[in-house]
Short mmCIF file of C-alpha atoms and ligand atoms in Angstrom, two decimals:
data_model
loop_
_atom_site.label_atom_id
_atom_site.label_comp_id
_atom_site.label_asym_id
_atom_site.label_seq_id
_atom_site.Cartn_x
_atom_site.Cartn_y
_atom_site.Cartn_z
CA UNK H 1 -10.84 -8.92 4.37
CA UNK H 2 -11.30 -8.09 0.69
CA UNK H 3 -8.35 -6.61 -1.17
CA UNK H 4 -7.40 -6.32 -4.89
CA UNK H 5 -4.01 -7.45 -4.15
CA UNK H 6 -2.21 -9.35 -1.41
CA UNK H 7 1.37 -10.76 -0.56
CA UNK H 8 2.58 -13.23 -1.31
CA UNK H 9 0.19 -13.69 -4.36
CA UNK H 10 -0.13 -10.45 -6.23
CA UNK H 11 1.55 -7.10 -5.53
CA UNK H 12 1.99 -3.64 -6.94
CA UNK H 13 2.43 -1.60 -3.65
CA UNK H 14 2.03 -1.26 0.02
CA UNK H 15 -1.59 -2.37 0.10
CA UNK H 16 -0.63 -6.04 -0.75
CA UNK H 17 1.74 -6.15 2.06
CA UNK H 18 -0.90 -4.86 4.49
CA UNK H 19 -3.39 -7.39 3.17
CA UNK H 20 -1.17 -10.13 3.46
CA UNK H 21 -0.03 -9.37 6.95
CA UNK H 22 -3.07 -7.84 8.78
CA UNK H 23 -5.07 -11.07 8.50
CA UNK H 24 -2.28 -12.96 10.03
CA UNK H 25 -1.98 -10.56 12.99
CA UNK H 26 -5.93 -10.56 13.48
CA UNK H 27 -5.87 -14.25 13.56
CA UNK H 28 -3.38 -14.13 16.36
CA UNK H 29 -5.50 -12.11 18.41
CA UNK H 30 -8.59 -14.51 17.92
CA UNK H 31 -10.31 -13.03 14.88
CA UNK H 32 -11.80 -15.55 12.51
CA UNK H 33 -10.63 -13.95 9.26
CA UNK H 34 -10.58 -14.88 5.44
CA UNK H 35 -9.21 -13.02 2.70
CA UNK H 36 -10.61 -12.82 -0.84
CA UNK H 37 -8.63 -11.48 -3.83
CA UNK H 38 -8.93 -11.85 -7.64
CA UNK H 39 -7.29 -14.83 -9.31
CA UNK H 40 -4.82 -12.94 -11.60
CA UNK H 41 -2.56 -14.66 -14.04
CA UNK H 42 0.42 -14.13 -11.53
CA UNK H 43 -1.53 -16.38 -9.21
CA UNK H 44 -2.53 -18.81 -11.99
CA UNK H 45 0.91 -19.16 -12.98
CA UNK H 46 2.57 -18.74 -9.64
CA UNK H 47 3.86 -21.67 -7.47
CA UNK H 48 1.26 -21.53 -4.70
CA UNK H 49 -0.50 -24.20 -3.05
CA UNK H 50 -4.04 -23.42 -4.30
CA UNK H 51 -6.86 -25.76 -5.13
CA UNK H 52 -10.02 -25.81 -6.86
CA UNK H 53 -12.88 -25.79 -4.23
CA UNK H 54 -15.35 -26.96 -6.92
CA UNK H 55 -17.63 -24.12 -5.94
CA UNK H 56 -19.10 -22.09 -8.69
CA UNK H 57 -20.78 -18.71 -7.88
CA UNK H 58 -23.23 -16.85 -10.20
CA UNK H 59 -22.72 -13.25 -10.18
CA UNK H 60 -25.35 -10.94 -11.09
CA UNK H 61 -24.10 -8.54 -13.85
CA UNK H 62 -25.77 -6.37 -16.40
CA UNK H 63 -25.94 -9.07 -18.93
CA UNK H 64 -27.38 -11.66 -16.80
CA UNK H 65 -25.71 -14.17 -14.24
CA UNK H 66 -22.10 -14.72 -14.83
CA UNK H 67 -20.08 -17.70 -13.36
CA UNK H 68 -16.77 -17.54 -11.41
CA UNK H 69 -14.88 -20.50 -9.91
CA UNK H 70 -13.62 -20.31 -6.37
CA UNK H 71 -10.08 -21.37 -5.47
CA UNK H 72 -8.71 -21.77 -2.10
CA UNK H 73 -5.26 -21.25 -0.60
CA UNK H 74 -3.80 -20.26 2.69
CA UNK H 75 -1.52 -17.54 4.12
CA UNK H 76 0.88 -18.79 6.73
CA UNK H 77 -0.70 -18.83 10.05
CA UNK H 78 -3.98 -20.56 8.81
CA UNK H 79 -5.70 -17.74 7.08
CA UNK H 80 -7.83 -19.06 4.31
CA UNK H 81 -7.59 -17.18 1.10
CA UNK H 82 -10.29 -17.34 -1.56
CA UNK H 83 -9.54 -16.45 -5.18
CA UNK H 84 -12.22 -15.27 -7.52
CA UNK H 85 -11.33 -17.07 -10.82
CA UNK H 86 -12.76 -15.30 -13.89
CA UNK H 87 -10.06 -15.57 -16.53
CA UNK H 88 -11.87 -13.15 -18.91
CA UNK H 89 -11.27 -10.46 -16.29
CA UNK H 90 -8.11 -11.39 -14.42
CA UNK H 91 -6.09 -13.51 -16.63
CA UNK H 92 -3.91 -10.69 -17.76
CA UNK H 93 -0.21 -9.60 -17.70
CA UNK H 94 -0.75 -7.14 -14.96
CA UNK H 95 -3.11 -6.39 -12.12
CA UNK H 96 -4.63 -2.99 -13.21
CA UNK H 97 -3.22 -1.95 -16.58
CA UNK H 98 -0.56 -2.18 -19.12
CA UNK H 99 2.02 0.41 -20.44
CA UNK H 100 -0.60 2.31 -22.21
CA UNK H 101 -2.62 2.78 -19.25
CA UNK H 102 -5.27 1.31 -17.13
CA UNK H 103 -7.30 -1.49 -18.67
CA UNK H 104 -10.37 0.11 -20.31
CA UNK H 105 -12.66 -2.40 -18.53
CA UNK H 106 -11.48 -1.78 -14.98
CA UNK H 107 -14.97 -0.65 -13.89
CA UNK H 108 -16.38 -3.99 -14.92
CA UNK H 109 -13.58 -6.17 -13.59
CA UNK H 110 -13.86 -4.72 -10.06
CA UNK H 111 -17.70 -4.48 -10.02
CA UNK H 112 -17.57 -8.19 -10.82
CA UNK H 113 -15.14 -8.75 -8.02
CA UNK H 114 -17.12 -6.77 -5.52
CA UNK H 115 -20.33 -8.75 -6.35
CA UNK H 116 -18.65 -11.92 -6.35
CA UNK H 117 -17.30 -11.46 -2.93
CA UNK H 118 -21.00 -10.84 -1.80
CA UNK H 119 -22.16 -13.97 -3.63
CA UNK H 120 -19.19 -15.92 -2.06
CA UNK H 121 -20.33 -15.13 1.55
CA UNK H 122 -23.57 -16.69 0.66
CA UNK H 123 -22.10 -19.64 -1.19
CA UNK H 124 -19.91 -20.45 1.83
CA UNK H 125 -22.74 -19.52 4.33
CA UNK H 126 -20.31 -17.47 5.97
CA UNK H 127 -22.39 -14.81 7.89
CA UNK H 128 -19.37 -12.31 8.54
CA UNK H 129 -19.86 -9.86 11.09
CA UNK H 130 -17.48 -7.41 9.16
CA UNK H 131 -16.51 -7.15 5.65
CA UNK H 132 -13.41 -5.04 5.41
CA UNK H 133 -12.82 -3.55 2.06
CA UNK H 134 -9.46 -1.76 0.78
CA UNK H 135 -9.41 1.06 -1.57
CA UNK H 136 -11.52 1.84 -4.65
CA UNK H 137 -11.50 -1.59 -6.42
CA UNK H 138 -13.64 -3.07 -3.34
CA UNK H 139 -15.43 0.14 -2.41
CA UNK H 140 -18.89 -0.57 -4.03
CA UNK H 141 -19.32 -3.40 -1.62
CA UNK H 142 -20.53 -1.18 1.13
CA UNK H 143 -22.88 0.59 -1.43
CA UNK H 144 -24.21 -2.80 -2.45
CA UNK H 145 -24.94 -4.09 1.18
CA UNK H 146 -26.60 -0.80 1.97
CA UNK H 147 -28.79 -0.89 -1.34
CA UNK H 148 -29.49 -4.06 -3.15
CA UNK H 149 -28.85 -6.35 -0.28
CA UNK H 150 -30.47 -4.10 2.28
CA UNK H 151 -33.29 -6.27 2.73
CA UNK H 152 -31.43 -9.72 2.41
CA UNK H 153 -31.57 -11.39 5.85
CA UNK H 154 -28.26 -13.11 5.19
CA UNK H 155 -26.49 -9.67 5.57
CA UNK H 156 -28.77 -8.05 8.31
CA UNK H 157 -25.96 -8.36 10.82
CA UNK H 158 -23.04 -7.83 8.33
CA UNK H 159 -21.27 -4.36 8.77
CA UNK H 160 -18.57 -2.87 6.53
CA UNK H 161 -15.27 -1.15 7.25
CA UNK H 162 -13.63 0.72 4.50
CA UNK H 163 -9.86 1.58 4.44
CA UNK H 164 -8.47 4.33 2.28
CA UNK H 165 -4.96 3.41 1.44
CA UNK H 166 -4.49 6.25 -1.20
CA UNK H 167 -6.86 8.90 -2.09
CA UNK H 168 -5.08 9.59 -5.18
CA UNK H 169 -6.69 6.68 -6.83
CA UNK H 170 -10.46 6.96 -6.71
CA UNK H 171 -11.71 4.62 -9.42
CA UNK H 172 -13.40 7.22 -11.69
CA UNK H 173 -15.40 5.96 -14.51
CA UNK H 174 -18.00 7.70 -17.04
CA UNK H 175 -21.60 7.53 -15.94
CA UNK H 176 -22.42 5.31 -19.00
CA UNK H 177 -20.82 2.48 -16.84
CA UNK H 178 -23.75 2.91 -14.12
CA UNK H 179 -25.74 0.05 -15.72
CA UNK H 180 -22.81 -2.28 -15.16
CA UNK H 181 -22.79 -1.51 -11.37
CA UNK H 182 -26.51 -2.68 -11.12
CA UNK H 183 -27.14 0.12 -8.53
CA UNK H 184 -30.02 2.48 -8.99
CA UNK H 185 -29.75 6.05 -10.45
CA UNK H 186 -30.92 7.32 -7.21
CA UNK H 187 -27.40 7.03 -5.80
CA UNK H 188 -25.94 8.74 -8.63
CA UNK H 189 -25.96 12.15 -6.75
CA UNK H 190 -23.46 14.33 -5.00
CA UNK H 191 -24.31 12.66 -1.74
CA UNK H 192 -23.88 9.23 -3.36
CA UNK H 193 -21.24 7.92 -5.81
CA UNK H 194 -21.53 10.74 -8.33
CA UNK H 195 -18.45 12.90 -8.70
CA UNK H 196 -18.46 15.84 -11.31
CA UNK H 197 -20.64 13.73 -13.58
CA UNK H 198 -18.78 10.57 -13.06
CA UNK H 199 -19.11 7.43 -11.08
CA UNK H 200 -16.57 7.57 -8.37
CA UNK H 201 -16.09 3.94 -6.72
CA UNK H 202 -14.09 5.33 -3.67
CA UNK H 203 -17.27 7.42 -2.72
CA UNK H 204 -18.95 4.06 -2.46
CA UNK H 205 -16.95 3.19 0.42
CA UNK H 206 -16.78 6.63 1.95
CA UNK H 207 -20.51 7.22 1.83
CA UNK H 208 -21.94 3.84 2.53
CA UNK H 209 -19.44 2.07 4.91
CA UNK H 210 -20.22 1.80 8.60
CA UNK H 211 -16.63 2.91 9.50
CA UNK H 212 -13.93 4.50 7.63
CA UNK H 213 -10.20 4.14 8.39
CA UNK H 214 -6.93 5.14 6.89
CA UNK H 215 -3.49 4.09 7.27
CA UNK H 216 -1.94 6.85 9.56
CA UNK H 217 -3.37 9.40 12.03
CA UNK H 218 -1.88 12.29 10.13
CA UNK H 219 -3.44 11.17 6.64
CA UNK H 220 -6.73 10.89 8.42
CA UNK H 221 -6.56 14.60 9.09
CA UNK H 222 -4.96 15.64 5.70
CA UNK H 223 -7.67 14.00 3.72
CA UNK H 224 -10.16 16.34 5.26
CA UNK H 225 -8.31 19.36 3.77
CA UNK H 226 -8.54 20.78 0.20
CA UNK H 227 -4.89 20.14 -0.46
CA UNK H 228 -4.86 16.29 -0.06
CA UNK H 229 -8.63 15.58 -0.19
CA UNK H 230 -8.67 15.30 -3.98
CA UNK H 231 -12.21 16.79 -4.10
CA UNK H 232 -13.46 14.31 -1.44
CA UNK H 233 -12.58 16.31 1.60
CA UNK H 234 -16.21 17.42 2.18
CA UNK H 235 -17.50 14.00 2.05
CA UNK H 236 -14.87 12.73 4.38
CA UNK H 237 -15.17 15.57 6.86
CA UNK H 238 -19.06 14.89 6.92
CA UNK H 239 -18.13 11.35 8.32
CA UNK H 240 -15.13 12.43 10.61
CA UNK H 241 -16.87 10.94 13.61
CA UNK H 242 -16.60 7.41 11.82
CA UNK H 243 -13.13 8.11 10.68
CA UNK H 244 -10.01 6.43 12.29
CA UNK H 245 -6.35 6.56 11.39
CA UNK H 246 -4.55 3.40 12.15
CA UNK H 247 -0.86 3.12 11.33
CA UNK H 248 0.01 0.06 9.26
CA UNK H 249 2.42 -2.36 10.80
CA UNK H 250 5.14 -4.27 8.89
CA UNK H 251 5.66 -8.05 8.73
CA UNK H 252 8.74 -8.99 10.53
CA UNK H 253 8.58 -12.40 9.20
CA UNK H 254 9.42 -11.08 5.90
CA UNK H 255 11.33 -7.95 6.81
CA UNK H 256 14.01 -8.64 9.41
CA UNK H 257 17.90 -8.48 8.76
CA UNK H 258 18.56 -11.20 11.34
CA UNK H 259 16.57 -13.81 9.24
CA UNK H 260 16.19 -12.26 5.72
CA UNK H 261 16.93 -14.82 3.04
CA UNK H 262 17.55 -12.39 0.35
CA UNK H 263 20.53 -10.59 1.78
CA UNK H 264 24.35 -11.33 1.67
CA UNK H 265 24.84 -11.45 5.45
CA UNK H 266 22.50 -11.50 8.56
CA UNK H 267 22.80 -8.70 11.08
CA UNK H 268 20.98 -7.41 14.32
CA UNK H 269 21.15 -4.40 16.51
CA UNK H 270 23.56 -6.35 18.75
CA UNK H 271 26.00 -7.37 15.81
CA UNK H 272 25.78 -5.12 12.84
CA UNK H 273 28.85 -6.25 11.02
CA UNK H 274 26.89 -8.06 8.20
CA UNK H 275 25.49 -4.76 6.96
CA UNK H 276 28.91 -3.92 5.53
CA UNK H 277 28.75 -7.07 3.41
CA UNK H 278 25.27 -6.15 2.39
CA UNK H 279 26.44 -2.73 1.37
CA UNK H 280 29.36 -4.19 -0.90
CA UNK H 281 26.92 -6.64 -2.38
CA UNK H 282 24.80 -3.84 -3.40
CA UNK H 283 27.47 -1.70 -4.61
CA UNK H 284 28.57 -4.41 -6.94
CA UNK H 285 24.88 -5.01 -8.04
CA UNK H 286 24.59 -1.63 -9.16
CA UNK H 287 28.32 -1.51 -10.69
CA UNK H 288 29.23 1.19 -8.29
CA UNK H 289 32.72 1.49 -6.71
CA UNK H 290 32.84 -0.71 -3.61
CA UNK H 291 33.76 1.61 -0.96
CA UNK H 292 33.11 1.54 2.80
CA UNK H 293 33.02 4.90 4.05
CA UNK H 294 30.89 6.66 1.55
CA UNK H 295 27.23 7.09 2.28
CA UNK H 296 25.01 5.22 0.14
CA UNK H 297 21.36 6.58 -0.34
CA UNK H 298 18.60 4.56 -1.71
CA UNK H 299 15.00 4.75 -3.09
CA UNK H 300 12.67 1.96 -3.72
CA UNK H 301 9.33 3.16 -5.18
CA UNK H 302 6.67 3.30 -7.58
CA UNK H 303 7.83 5.96 -9.83
CA UNK H 304 4.85 8.31 -9.54
CA UNK H 305 4.09 11.99 -8.91
CA UNK H 306 3.10 11.14 -5.23
CA UNK H 307 6.52 9.86 -4.46
CA UNK H 308 8.48 13.31 -4.95
CA UNK H 309 10.69 12.28 -7.96
CA UNK H 310 10.42 15.93 -9.12
CA UNK H 311 12.23 17.07 -6.30
CA UNK H 312 15.00 14.33 -6.48
CA UNK H 313 15.43 14.99 -10.22
CA UNK H 314 15.75 18.88 -9.55
CA UNK H 315 18.38 18.25 -6.76
CA UNK H 316 20.17 15.56 -8.60
CA UNK H 317 23.22 17.56 -9.88
CA UNK H 318 23.88 19.05 -6.44
CA UNK H 319 23.42 15.65 -4.78
CA UNK H 320 25.90 14.22 -7.29
CA UNK H 321 28.38 17.01 -6.23
CA UNK H 322 28.47 15.41 -2.90
CA UNK H 323 30.57 12.62 -1.71
CA UNK H 324 27.93 9.94 -1.88
CA UNK H 325 26.35 7.20 -3.89
CA UNK H 326 22.72 6.74 -4.86
CA UNK H 327 20.72 3.51 -6.11
CA UNK H 328 17.14 3.53 -7.38
CA UNK H 329 14.76 0.70 -7.90
CA UNK H 330 11.34 1.42 -9.31
CA UNK H 331 8.89 1.30 -12.27
CA UNK H 332 6.21 3.53 -13.29
CA UNK H 333 5.87 7.00 -14.92
CA UNK H 334 7.74 6.85 -18.40
CA UNK H 335 9.09 10.18 -18.41
CA UNK H 336 10.68 10.12 -14.81
CA UNK H 337 12.11 6.62 -15.82
CA UNK H 338 13.82 8.03 -18.75
CA UNK H 339 15.10 11.07 -16.92
CA UNK H 340 16.59 8.77 -14.15
CA UNK H 341 18.17 6.41 -16.75
CA UNK H 342 19.92 9.57 -18.25
CA UNK H 343 21.12 10.55 -14.78
CA UNK H 344 22.50 7.11 -14.40
CA UNK H 345 24.42 7.31 -17.73
CA UNK H 346 25.78 10.82 -16.63
CA UNK H 347 27.01 9.78 -13.32
CA UNK H 348 28.07 5.95 -13.72
CA UNK H 349 30.20 5.94 -10.67
CA UNK H 350 27.77 7.46 -8.24
CA UNK H 351 24.34 6.84 -9.36
CA UNK H 352 22.84 3.26 -10.15
CA UNK H 353 19.39 3.01 -11.72
CA UNK H 354 17.32 -0.16 -12.21
CA UNK H 355 13.96 0.24 -13.72
CA UNK H 356 12.40 -3.08 -12.57
CA UNK H 357 10.08 -4.63 -10.03
CA UNK H 358 12.13 -6.88 -7.95
CA UNK H 359 11.17 -8.00 -4.38
CA UNK H 360 14.58 -9.79 -3.55
CA UNK H 361 16.51 -6.63 -4.79
CA UNK H 362 14.15 -4.51 -2.57
CA UNK H 363 15.35 -6.46 0.32
CA UNK H 364 19.03 -6.15 -0.67
CA UNK H 365 18.64 -2.38 -0.80
CA UNK H 366 17.09 -2.08 2.59
CA UNK H 367 19.88 -3.89 3.95
CA UNK H 368 22.87 -2.62 2.01
CA UNK H 369 22.00 1.17 1.81
CA UNK H 370 22.89 3.69 4.71
CA UNK H 371 20.18 6.11 4.00
CA UNK H 372 16.65 5.70 2.50
CA UNK H 373 15.06 8.63 0.77
CA UNK H 374 11.34 9.24 0.79
CA UNK H 375 10.53 12.85 -0.38
CA UNK H 376 6.81 12.10 -0.87
CA UNK H 377 4.38 14.81 -2.03
CA UNK H 378 1.95 12.86 0.12
CA UNK H 379 2.07 9.54 1.94
CA UNK H 380 -0.87 7.87 3.56
CA UNK H 381 1.45 5.63 5.53
CA UNK H 382 4.50 4.49 3.61
CA UNK H 383 6.12 0.93 4.53
CA UNK H 384 9.62 1.42 3.12
CA UNK H 385 10.80 3.79 5.99
CA UNK H 386 9.46 1.24 8.43
CA UNK H 387 11.35 -1.54 6.74
CA UNK H 388 14.37 0.81 6.57
CA UNK H 389 14.19 1.31 10.37
CA UNK H 390 14.46 -2.40 11.02
CA UNK H 391 17.56 -2.61 8.73
CA UNK H 392 19.39 0.32 10.20
CA UNK H 393 18.98 2.31 6.96
CA UNK H 394 18.27 5.78 8.21
CA UNK H 395 15.24 7.37 6.59
CA UNK H 396 15.19 10.98 5.27
CA UNK H 397 11.67 11.81 4.65
CA UNK H 398 9.22 14.55 4.03
CA UNK H 399 7.14 15.28 6.90
CA UNK H 400 3.76 14.06 5.54
CA UNK H 401 1.09 11.59 6.36
CA UNK H 402 2.59 8.36 7.82
CA UNK H 403 6.17 9.63 7.18
CA UNK H 404 5.54 12.45 9.61
CA UNK H 405 3.99 10.03 12.26
CA UNK H 406 6.58 7.33 12.21
CA UNK H 407 9.87 9.32 11.82
CA UNK H 408 11.29 11.63 14.54
CA UNK H 409 13.98 14.01 13.47
CA UNK H 410 17.25 12.93 15.18
CA UNK H 411 18.88 15.58 17.51
CA UNK H 412 22.51 15.30 18.10
CA UNK H 413 21.98 17.18 21.52
CA UNK H 414 19.57 14.65 23.05
CA UNK H 415 20.48 11.53 21.02
CA UNK H 416 16.91 11.13 20.25
CA UNK H 417 15.15 10.51 16.83
CA UNK H 418 15.17 7.72 14.23
CA UNK H 419 15.81 9.61 11.13
CA UNK H 420 15.68 13.02 9.19
CA UNK H 421 12.50 14.87 7.90
CA UNK H 422 11.85 18.32 6.15
CA UNK H 423 8.62 20.07 5.82
CA UNK H 424 8.64 22.25 2.68
CA UNK H 425 8.09 20.53 -0.69
CA UNK H 426 11.21 21.69 -2.18
CA UNK H 427 14.43 20.43 -3.59
CA UNK H 428 16.31 22.93 -1.27
CA UNK H 429 14.64 21.48 1.81
CA UNK H 430 15.48 18.08 0.72
CA UNK H 431 18.96 18.84 0.00
CA UNK H 432 19.38 20.59 3.36
CA UNK H 433 18.26 17.43 5.09
CA UNK H 434 20.36 15.06 3.01
CA UNK H 435 23.38 17.11 3.83
CA UNK H 436 22.40 17.00 7.42
CA UNK H 437 22.24 13.19 7.26
CA UNK H 438 25.54 12.87 5.34
CA UNK H 439 27.40 15.18 7.75
CA UNK H 440 26.13 12.92 10.79
CA UNK H 441 27.13 9.76 8.81
CA UNK H 442 30.67 10.90 9.02
CA UNK H 443 30.41 11.20 12.90
CA UNK H 444 30.68 7.44 13.76
CA UNK H 445 29.40 7.64 17.37
CA UNK H 446 26.29 9.66 16.59
CA UNK H 447 25.54 7.57 13.43
CA UNK H 448 25.72 4.31 15.46
CA UNK H 449 23.23 5.98 17.84
CA UNK H 450 20.74 6.78 15.23
CA UNK H 451 21.09 3.24 13.95
CA UNK H 452 20.40 1.89 17.41
CA UNK H 453 17.30 4.03 17.78
CA UNK H 454 16.05 3.22 14.37
CA UNK H 455 16.50 -0.61 14.94
CA UNK H 456 14.92 -0.63 18.13
CA UNK H 457 11.50 0.87 16.74
CA UNK H 458 8.68 -1.56 16.97
CA UNK H 459 6.08 -1.40 14.09
CA UNK H 460 4.78 -4.94 14.43
CA UNK H 461 1.27 -5.62 13.44
CA UNK H 462 0.34 -6.53 17.11
CA UNK H 463 -0.69 -3.09 18.19
CA UNK H 464 -2.58 -2.11 15.02
CA UNK H 465 -4.43 -5.34 14.78
CA UNK H 466 -5.92 -4.55 18.08
CA UNK H 467 -6.86 -1.17 16.83
CA UNK H 468 -8.51 -2.74 13.83
CA UNK H 469 -10.31 -5.27 16.31
CA UNK H 470 -11.70 -2.15 18.17
CA UNK H 471 -13.12 -0.48 15.00
CA UNK H 472 -14.57 -3.82 13.94
CA UNK H 473 -16.46 -3.74 17.10
CA UNK H 474 -17.83 -0.28 16.65
CA UNK H 475 -18.96 -1.25 13.03
CA UNK H 476 -20.73 -4.29 14.53
CA UNK H 477 -22.34 -2.25 17.13
CA UNK H 478 -23.57 0.38 14.64
CA UNK H 479 -25.29 -2.28 12.44
CA UNK H 480 -26.75 -4.17 15.46
CA UNK H 481 -28.08 -1.01 17.06
CA UNK H 482 -29.76 0.07 13.89
CA UNK H 483 -31.37 -3.36 13.42
CA UNK H 484 -32.87 -2.96 17.00
CA UNK H 485 -34.24 0.53 16.57
P1 ADP E 1 2.94 2.49 -2.11
O1 ADP E 1 2.05 1.46 -1.56
O2 ADP E 1 2.45 3.81 -2.10
O3 ADP E 1 3.58 2.16 -3.33
P2 ADP E 1 4.52 1.74 0.31
O4 ADP E 1 5.64 2.31 0.95
O5 ADP E 1 3.32 1.51 1.25
O6 ADP E 1 4.03 2.75 -0.95
O7 ADP E 1 4.81 0.24 -0.21
C1 ADP E 1 5.48 0.06 -1.30
C2 ADP E 1 5.86 -1.43 -1.34
O8 ADP E 1 6.08 -1.89 -2.75
C3 ADP E 1 7.06 -1.80 -0.52
O9 ADP E 1 6.95 -3.19 0.09
C4 ADP E 1 8.16 -1.69 -1.50
O10 ADP E 1 9.23 -2.47 -1.17
C5 ADP E 1 7.59 -2.28 -2.94
N1 ADP E 1 8.06 -1.79 -4.01
C6 ADP E 1 7.72 -0.50 -4.70
N2 ADP E 1 8.45 -0.59 -5.79
C7 ADP E 1 9.12 -1.66 -5.84
C8 ADP E 1 9.98 -2.24 -6.94
N3 ADP E 1 10.22 -1.58 -7.98
N4 ADP E 1 10.55 -3.53 -6.81
C9 ADP E 1 10.12 -4.10 -5.53
N5 ADP E 1 9.51 -3.80 -4.73
C10 ADP E 1 8.91 -2.55 -4.80
C1 GLC E 2 -0.71 3.19 -0.36
C2 GLC E 2 0.00 4.28 0.11
C3 GLC E 2 1.04 3.98 0.98
C4 GLC E 2 0.53 2.99 2.12
C5 GLC E 2 -0.01 1.78 1.43
C6 GLC E 2 -0.55 0.61 2.38
O1 GLC E 2 -0.44 2.62 -1.49
O2 GLC E 2 0.63 5.02 -0.90
O3 GLC E 2 1.45 5.18 1.78
O4 GLC E 2 1.50 2.56 2.92
O5 GLC E 2 -1.19 2.19 0.61
O6 GLC E 2 -1.51 1.10 3.12
#
């Protein structure tokens, strides 16, 4: 398993949760799995049990062979984690960029990482059946195996699975970086990794991997459309027979209100009393009036266009006119941050804004809020709505991607459903659904029912890990049958 980020070591979003949890679940069903990530500064300086293996690999780069050291740790459940240590590339404040934007050498940083993974397999003499790559940062690995390493007997039985977590980030770089990749110009074509004159790393995964997956069934269809394919819908459609949508699970070791060490009081579906204490703590933390009967709506999110902040901001005055409180936790887009902060100043008793990245607070919000808002423009899977379900915090979502797949609209008539969802990408649609949720919140019996429905949903990794195992087997078969033909 290769990922640019993984919990508990380095995280910017949901990919880290997946890369930290899926290997554990795979291990439980008998897969011999190891994870590889870069050794960022947060890992160097973090309190992790990591040791230097003494192994040095030599990575072919444009200027010749460059060295990297291999460190090793573990994620609970006995999954080995290998860290590629190359301080020149990874010993920086952030994973991908600073305030001013992406690091200018990201192409080189992740080319190095991808090639290092290949060299690491050799150094460890680990003839893996599958290399499972995640997102653009690792997407050139399938391209390398199908070109530069094609004749290398070491990899003759190695297949690749490429998972798209977010097509909105493709790793686009100018063509002058081609020499850094070490790949031949013959694949710099529309059928290869060229995209409107640029190099598109994501295409490396989409074109050259044996199997492609993405993180929900709905998103696997959406990325074949012009609206959400971001220009890659054609390439993806061509490979639709090799494309699978597998919904993410969540790690109930980390996200479970009955044993969450971050929250004020534990609670469970059988005894939900503790949730009220968590709510009071959250109101205090955000300096909001500590009141019981008022619905508390939350968002925890990267502040990016993808997440629907424009809808929320446009609806804000109308939301604030209602009898409710809102809390936000997020970092990202400067402009949205400033608007949100200004809203916080305007409505100090009703809206709490924290511009920060704070995992512990994210847990407190999941536990303390009544309603969780995710009005995403698109959402490949989304994890926060799944955490919310477990914490009895009712999701109000836009019906897109994984949100559409996991949230069923509550019907007071049948008593079925685990949340609220709206279809149109508009502030009006958002407001209508928030009003419906807030209306039902006042009907104690029905609200209890929704909470029970939500908390009894099971999105553990067990099921999805088995789905991954199936696609690994398909990938292996593909490579072996080619070898025999
Ligand atoms: P995405 O990966 O698109 O950001 P997901 O819903 O899959 O969306 O995952 C987001 C993950 O990042 C969740 O675990 C969420 O709790 C976490 N997260 C996002 N923003 C913050 C923040 N400001 N502080 C703490 N955790 C955050
Ligand atoms: C991406 C997506 C998110 C998904 C996560 C993990 O960051 O935006 O929807 O849950 O990856 O797969």
